[in-house]
Every structure is written in structure tokens, then in C-alpha cells.
PDB file of C-alpha atoms in Angstrom:
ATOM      1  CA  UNK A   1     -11.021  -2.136 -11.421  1.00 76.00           C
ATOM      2  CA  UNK A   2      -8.077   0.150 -10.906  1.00 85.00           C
ATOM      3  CA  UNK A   3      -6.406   1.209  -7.208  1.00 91.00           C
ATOM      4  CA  UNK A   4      -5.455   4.687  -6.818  1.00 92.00           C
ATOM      5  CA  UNK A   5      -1.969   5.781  -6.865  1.00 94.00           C
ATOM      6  CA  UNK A   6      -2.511   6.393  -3.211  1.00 95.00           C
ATOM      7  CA  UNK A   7      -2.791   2.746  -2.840  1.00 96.00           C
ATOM      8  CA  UNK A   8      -0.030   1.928  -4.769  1.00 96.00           C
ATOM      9  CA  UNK A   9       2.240   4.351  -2.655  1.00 96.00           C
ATOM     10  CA  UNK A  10       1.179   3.185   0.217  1.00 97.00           C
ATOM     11  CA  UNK A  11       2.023  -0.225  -0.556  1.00 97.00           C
ATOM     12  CA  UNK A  12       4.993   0.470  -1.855  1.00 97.00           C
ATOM     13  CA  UNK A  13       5.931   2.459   1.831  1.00 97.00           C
ATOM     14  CA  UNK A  14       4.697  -0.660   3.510  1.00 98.00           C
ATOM     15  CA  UNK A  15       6.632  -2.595   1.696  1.00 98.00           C
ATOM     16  CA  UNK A  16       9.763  -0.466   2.158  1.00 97.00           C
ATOM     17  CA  UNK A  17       9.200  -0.431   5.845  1.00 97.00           C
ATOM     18  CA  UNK A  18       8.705  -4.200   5.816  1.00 97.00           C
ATOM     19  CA  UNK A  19      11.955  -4.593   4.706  1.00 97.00           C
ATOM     20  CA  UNK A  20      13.728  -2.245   7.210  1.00 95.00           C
ATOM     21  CA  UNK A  21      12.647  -4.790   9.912  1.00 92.00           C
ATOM     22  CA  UNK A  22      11.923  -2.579  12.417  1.00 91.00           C
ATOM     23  CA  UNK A  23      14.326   0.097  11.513  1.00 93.00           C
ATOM     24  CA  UNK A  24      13.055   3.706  11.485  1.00 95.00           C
ATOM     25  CA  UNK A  25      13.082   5.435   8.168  1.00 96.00           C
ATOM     26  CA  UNK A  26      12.888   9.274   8.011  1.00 95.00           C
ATOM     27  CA  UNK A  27      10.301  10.562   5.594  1.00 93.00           C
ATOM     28  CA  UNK A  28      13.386  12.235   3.948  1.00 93.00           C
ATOM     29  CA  UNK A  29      14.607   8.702   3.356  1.00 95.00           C
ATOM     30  CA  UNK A  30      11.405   7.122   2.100  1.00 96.00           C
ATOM     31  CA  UNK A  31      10.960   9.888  -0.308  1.00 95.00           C
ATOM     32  CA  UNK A  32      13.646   9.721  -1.775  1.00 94.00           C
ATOM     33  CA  UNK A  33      14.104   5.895  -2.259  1.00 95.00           C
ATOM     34  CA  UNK A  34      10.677   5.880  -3.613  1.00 95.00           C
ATOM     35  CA  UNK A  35      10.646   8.732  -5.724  1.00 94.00           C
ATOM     36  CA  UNK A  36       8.015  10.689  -4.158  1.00 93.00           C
ATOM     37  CA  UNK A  37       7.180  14.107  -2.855  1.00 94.00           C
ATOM     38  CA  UNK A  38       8.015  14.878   0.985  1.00 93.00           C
ATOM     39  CA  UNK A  39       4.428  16.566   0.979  1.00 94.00           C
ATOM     40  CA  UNK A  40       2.695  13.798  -0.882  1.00 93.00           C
ATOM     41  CA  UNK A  41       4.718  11.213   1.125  1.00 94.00           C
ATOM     42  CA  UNK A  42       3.766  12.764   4.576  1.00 94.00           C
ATOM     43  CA  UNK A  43      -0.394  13.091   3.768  1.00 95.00           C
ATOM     44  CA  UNK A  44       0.185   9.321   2.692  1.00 96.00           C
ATOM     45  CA  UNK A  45       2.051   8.684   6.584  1.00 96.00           C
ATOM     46  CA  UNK A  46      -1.003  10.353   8.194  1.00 96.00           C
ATOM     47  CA  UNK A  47      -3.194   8.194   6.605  1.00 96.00           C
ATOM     48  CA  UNK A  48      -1.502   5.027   7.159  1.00 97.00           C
ATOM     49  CA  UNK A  49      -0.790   6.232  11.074  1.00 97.00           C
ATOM     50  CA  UNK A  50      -4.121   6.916  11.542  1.00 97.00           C
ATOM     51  CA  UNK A  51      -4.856   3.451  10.513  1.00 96.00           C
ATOM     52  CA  UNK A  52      -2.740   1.853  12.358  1.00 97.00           C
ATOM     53  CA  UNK A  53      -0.777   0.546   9.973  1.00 98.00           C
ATOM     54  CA  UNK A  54       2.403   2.774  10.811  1.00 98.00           C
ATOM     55  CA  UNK A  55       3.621   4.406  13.515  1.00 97.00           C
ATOM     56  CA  UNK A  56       5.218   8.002  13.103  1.00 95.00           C
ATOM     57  CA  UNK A  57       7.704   9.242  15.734  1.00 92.00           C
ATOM     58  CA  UNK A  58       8.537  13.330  15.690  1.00 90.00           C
ATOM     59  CA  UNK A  59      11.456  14.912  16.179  1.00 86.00           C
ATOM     60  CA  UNK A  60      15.366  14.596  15.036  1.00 85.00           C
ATOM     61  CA  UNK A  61      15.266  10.731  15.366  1.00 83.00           C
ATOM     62  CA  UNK A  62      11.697  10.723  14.254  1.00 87.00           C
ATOM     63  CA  UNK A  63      10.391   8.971  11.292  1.00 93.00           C
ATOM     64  CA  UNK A  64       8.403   5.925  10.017  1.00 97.00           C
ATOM     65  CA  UNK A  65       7.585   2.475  11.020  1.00 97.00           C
ATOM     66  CA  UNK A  66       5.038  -0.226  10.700  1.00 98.00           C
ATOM     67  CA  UNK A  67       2.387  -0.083  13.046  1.00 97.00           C
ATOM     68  CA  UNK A  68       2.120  -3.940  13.222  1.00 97.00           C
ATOM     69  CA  UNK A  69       4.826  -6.939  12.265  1.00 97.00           C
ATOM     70  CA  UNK A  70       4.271  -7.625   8.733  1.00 97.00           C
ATOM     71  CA  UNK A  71       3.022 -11.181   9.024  1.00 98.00           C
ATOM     72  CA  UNK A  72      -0.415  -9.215  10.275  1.00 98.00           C
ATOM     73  CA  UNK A  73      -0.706  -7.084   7.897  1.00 98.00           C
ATOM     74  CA  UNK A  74      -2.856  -8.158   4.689  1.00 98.00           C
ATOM     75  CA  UNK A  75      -2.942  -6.352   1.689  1.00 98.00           C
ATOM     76  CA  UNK A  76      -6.472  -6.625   1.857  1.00 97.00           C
ATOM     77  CA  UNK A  77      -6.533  -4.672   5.048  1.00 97.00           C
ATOM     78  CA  UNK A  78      -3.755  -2.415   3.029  1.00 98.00           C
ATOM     79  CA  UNK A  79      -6.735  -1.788   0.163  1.00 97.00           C
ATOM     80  CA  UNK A  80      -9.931  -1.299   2.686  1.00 96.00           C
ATOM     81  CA  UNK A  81      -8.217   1.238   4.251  1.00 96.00           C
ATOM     82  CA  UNK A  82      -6.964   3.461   1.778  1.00 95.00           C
ATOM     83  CA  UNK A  83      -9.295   3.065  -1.101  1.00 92.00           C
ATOM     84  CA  UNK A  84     -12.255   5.264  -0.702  1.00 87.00           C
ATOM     85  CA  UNK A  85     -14.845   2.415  -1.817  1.00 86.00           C
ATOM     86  CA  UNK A  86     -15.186  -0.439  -4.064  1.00 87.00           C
ATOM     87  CA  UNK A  87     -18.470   0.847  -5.875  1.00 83.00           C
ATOM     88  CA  UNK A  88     -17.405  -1.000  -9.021  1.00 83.00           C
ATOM     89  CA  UNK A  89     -20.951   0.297 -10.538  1.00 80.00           C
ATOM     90  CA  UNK A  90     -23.900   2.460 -10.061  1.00 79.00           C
ATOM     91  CA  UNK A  91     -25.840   0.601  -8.065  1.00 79.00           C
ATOM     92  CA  UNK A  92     -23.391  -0.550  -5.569  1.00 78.00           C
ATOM     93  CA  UNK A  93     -23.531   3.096  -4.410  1.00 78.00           C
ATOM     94  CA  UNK A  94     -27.117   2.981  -1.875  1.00 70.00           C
ATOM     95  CA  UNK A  95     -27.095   6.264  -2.190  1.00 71.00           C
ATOM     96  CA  UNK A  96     -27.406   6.288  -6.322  1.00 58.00           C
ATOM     97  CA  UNK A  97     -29.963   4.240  -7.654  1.00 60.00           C
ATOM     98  CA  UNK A  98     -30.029   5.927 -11.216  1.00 70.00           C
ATOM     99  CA  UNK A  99     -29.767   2.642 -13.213  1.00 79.00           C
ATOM    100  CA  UNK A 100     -32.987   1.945 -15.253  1.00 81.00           C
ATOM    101  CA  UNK A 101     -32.114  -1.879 -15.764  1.00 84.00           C
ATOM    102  CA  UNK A 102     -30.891  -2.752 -11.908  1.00 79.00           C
ATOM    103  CA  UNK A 103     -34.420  -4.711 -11.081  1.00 81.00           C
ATOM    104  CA  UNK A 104     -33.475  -7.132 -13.940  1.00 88.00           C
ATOM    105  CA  UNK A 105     -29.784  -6.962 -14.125  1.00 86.00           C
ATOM    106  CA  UNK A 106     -27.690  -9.939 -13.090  1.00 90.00           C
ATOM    107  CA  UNK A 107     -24.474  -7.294 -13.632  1.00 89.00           C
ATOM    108  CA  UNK A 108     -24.160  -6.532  -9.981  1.00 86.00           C
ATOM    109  CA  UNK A 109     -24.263 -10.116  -8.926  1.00 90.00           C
ATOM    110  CA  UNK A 110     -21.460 -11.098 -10.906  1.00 94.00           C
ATOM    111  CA  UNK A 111     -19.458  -7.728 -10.032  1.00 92.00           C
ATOM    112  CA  UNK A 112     -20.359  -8.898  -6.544  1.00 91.00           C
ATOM    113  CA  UNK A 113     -18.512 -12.017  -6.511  1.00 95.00           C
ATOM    114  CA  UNK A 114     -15.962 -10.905  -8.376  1.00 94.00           C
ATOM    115  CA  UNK A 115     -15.117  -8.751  -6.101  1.00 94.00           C
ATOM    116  CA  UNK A 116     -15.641 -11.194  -3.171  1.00 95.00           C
ATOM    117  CA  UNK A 117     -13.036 -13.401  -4.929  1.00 96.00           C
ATOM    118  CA  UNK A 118     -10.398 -10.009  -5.496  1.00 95.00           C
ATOM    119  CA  UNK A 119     -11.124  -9.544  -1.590  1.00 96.00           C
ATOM    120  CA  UNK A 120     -10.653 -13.443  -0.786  1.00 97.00           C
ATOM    121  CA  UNK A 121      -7.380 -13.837  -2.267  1.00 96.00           C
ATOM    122  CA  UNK A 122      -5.812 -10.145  -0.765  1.00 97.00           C
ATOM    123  CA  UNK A 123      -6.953 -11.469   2.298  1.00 97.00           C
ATOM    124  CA  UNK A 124      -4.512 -14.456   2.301  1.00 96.00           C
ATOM    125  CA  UNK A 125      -1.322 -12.163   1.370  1.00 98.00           C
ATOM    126  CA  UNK A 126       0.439 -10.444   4.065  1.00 98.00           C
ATOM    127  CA  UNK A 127       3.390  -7.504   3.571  1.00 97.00           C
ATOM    128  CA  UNK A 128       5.649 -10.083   4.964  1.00 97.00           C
ATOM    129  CA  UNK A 129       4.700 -12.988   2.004  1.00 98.00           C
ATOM    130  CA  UNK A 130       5.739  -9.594  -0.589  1.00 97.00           C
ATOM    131  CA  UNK A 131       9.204  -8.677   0.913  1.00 97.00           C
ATOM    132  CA  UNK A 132      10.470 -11.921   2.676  1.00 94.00           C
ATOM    133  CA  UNK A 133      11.267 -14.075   0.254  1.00 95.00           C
ATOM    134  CA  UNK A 134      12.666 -11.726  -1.816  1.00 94.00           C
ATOM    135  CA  UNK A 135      14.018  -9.515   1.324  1.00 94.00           C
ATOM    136  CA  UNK A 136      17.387  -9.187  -0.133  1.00 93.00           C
ATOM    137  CA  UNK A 137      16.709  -7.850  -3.713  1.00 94.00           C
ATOM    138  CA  UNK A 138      14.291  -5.266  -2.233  1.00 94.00           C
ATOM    139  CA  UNK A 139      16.721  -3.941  -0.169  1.00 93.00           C
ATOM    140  CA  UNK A 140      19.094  -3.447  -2.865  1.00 92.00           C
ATOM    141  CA  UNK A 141      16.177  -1.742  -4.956  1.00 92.00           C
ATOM    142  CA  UNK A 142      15.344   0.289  -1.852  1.00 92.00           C
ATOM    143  CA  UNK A 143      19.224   1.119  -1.771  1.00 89.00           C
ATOM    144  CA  UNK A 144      18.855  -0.885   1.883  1.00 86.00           C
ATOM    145  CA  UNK A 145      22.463  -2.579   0.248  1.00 69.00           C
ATOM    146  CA  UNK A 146      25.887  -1.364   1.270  1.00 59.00           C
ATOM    147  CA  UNK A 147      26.766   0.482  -1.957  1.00 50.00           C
ATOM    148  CA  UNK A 148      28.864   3.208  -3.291  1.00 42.00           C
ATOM    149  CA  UNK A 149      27.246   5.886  -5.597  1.00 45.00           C
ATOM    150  CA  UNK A 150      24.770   8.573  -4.525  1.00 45.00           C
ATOM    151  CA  UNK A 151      21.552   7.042  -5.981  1.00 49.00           C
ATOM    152  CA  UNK A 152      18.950   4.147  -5.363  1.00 49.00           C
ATOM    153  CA  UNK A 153      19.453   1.695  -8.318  1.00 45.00           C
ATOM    154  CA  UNK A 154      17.045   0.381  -9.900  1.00 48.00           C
ATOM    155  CA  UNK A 155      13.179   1.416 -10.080  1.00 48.00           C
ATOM    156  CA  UNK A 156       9.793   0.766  -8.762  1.00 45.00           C
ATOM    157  CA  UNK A 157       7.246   0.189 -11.235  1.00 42.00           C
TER     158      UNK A 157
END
């Protein structure tokens, strides 16, 4: 299985937002401690806003926020809403049905609860168990530190 890179930017925002505490980060801001397009970055925003997820304020002290405190917000939630499904194979799609072996294959069972399992441990992991405890070095990778020098150091990966 393999997330989008929507996904992973959206985590990555959440995460960045998690460790603003509450602060408001401009979409200038966000893209440019995360290395992504204003465009790209804002389509992302809409999607999480209209999720719930974040909040988005307008205007000159407008920006980003969560939508939610991080302790209620599950990366399993994260996932389900920004993935566009979790049809790991043919026949998890109702609408397919192509696969000539499905009434004796076992595959989708297993695929099942595998994916249960994925979905059972995401569902136990909130954005504040990924930025808490390690609050301080994300906010000098998000360039969240008091620093001198014009750029972020350090890198996402």
C-alpha cells in the first residue's frame, strides 16, 4: 500500500500546525517551511477545512489552524479523509468485479485484515503523540526556533 503525496502533505501541515499550538500560520509561512507550492498548499487547506480538520481565517491576519486540539485528531481520521479509498485490489471495488478467481480466492480476506490491523493501529495515534514529545526539535525543523539566517534548517523527508 502506498498514501498519496496528498496525504503525506497533509500530515506534514497537521503536524506543523500541531506544533504552533494554536498559533496561526499564514499559507505563505507553511509553504515555505514545508517546501511546497502556495497553489498546491492552498487546494490541500480546502480539503483539510472542509474536513474539519483545520480552520482557515481570510484576510491580512488570516491563515491556518487546526480545526480540533491535536489529542483528537488520529492519523487514522488524517488517512480516511484524504485518501480517496483503500481498494487495495480488484474486488474491493463493488463496482468492479472483473476478477475470474474472487469466488475461490482467500486474497481479499487476508488484504482485509490487513488492512483492519493498518486501520487499528492509526487509530490509536493522535497528531499530538507525533509532535509532543518531540515538540522542540520540530520546531527547530519547522524554523519555529529563534534563529538567525534566512532559511528553515533542516528537511522533511
Amino acid at each position: 500500500m502506498r498514501l498519496n503525496a496528498q496525504t503525506d502533505y497533509s500530515l506534514r501541515i497537521l503536524m506543523y500546525l500541531a506544533t504552533k499550538q494554536g498559533e496561526i500560520a499564514t499559507i505563505q509561512e507553511v509553504s515555505t517551511r514545508l517546501k511546497l507550492s502556495q497553489s498546491h498548499l492552498m487546494r490541500i487547506a480546502a480539503k483539510l477545512a472542509s474536513t474539519g480538520l483545520v480552520e482557515t481565517t481570510r484576510g491580512r491576519s488570516g491563515g491556518l489552524v487546526l480545526g480540533k486540539d491535536a489529542t483528537r485528531i488520529t492519523v487514522e481520521e488524517v488517512l480516511r479523509a484524504i485518501e480517496p479509498d483503500f481498494a487495495l485490489v480488484e474486488c474491493f471495488k463493488p463496482s468492479e468485479g472483473g476478477c475470474t478467481v474472487e469466488p475461490a480466492c482467500r486474497l481479499k480476506g487476508v488484504l482485509g485484515k490487513a488492512l483492519k490491523a493498518f486501520f487499528d493501529e492509526l487509530r490509536d495515534v493522535t497528531l499530538a503523540d507525533l509532535t509532543q514529545p518531540n515538540r522542540a526539535r520540530l520546531a527547530d525543523i519547522f524554523w519555529l526556533s529563534p534563529r538567525t539566517g534566512d532559511q528553515p534548517m533542516g528537511g522533511l523527508h
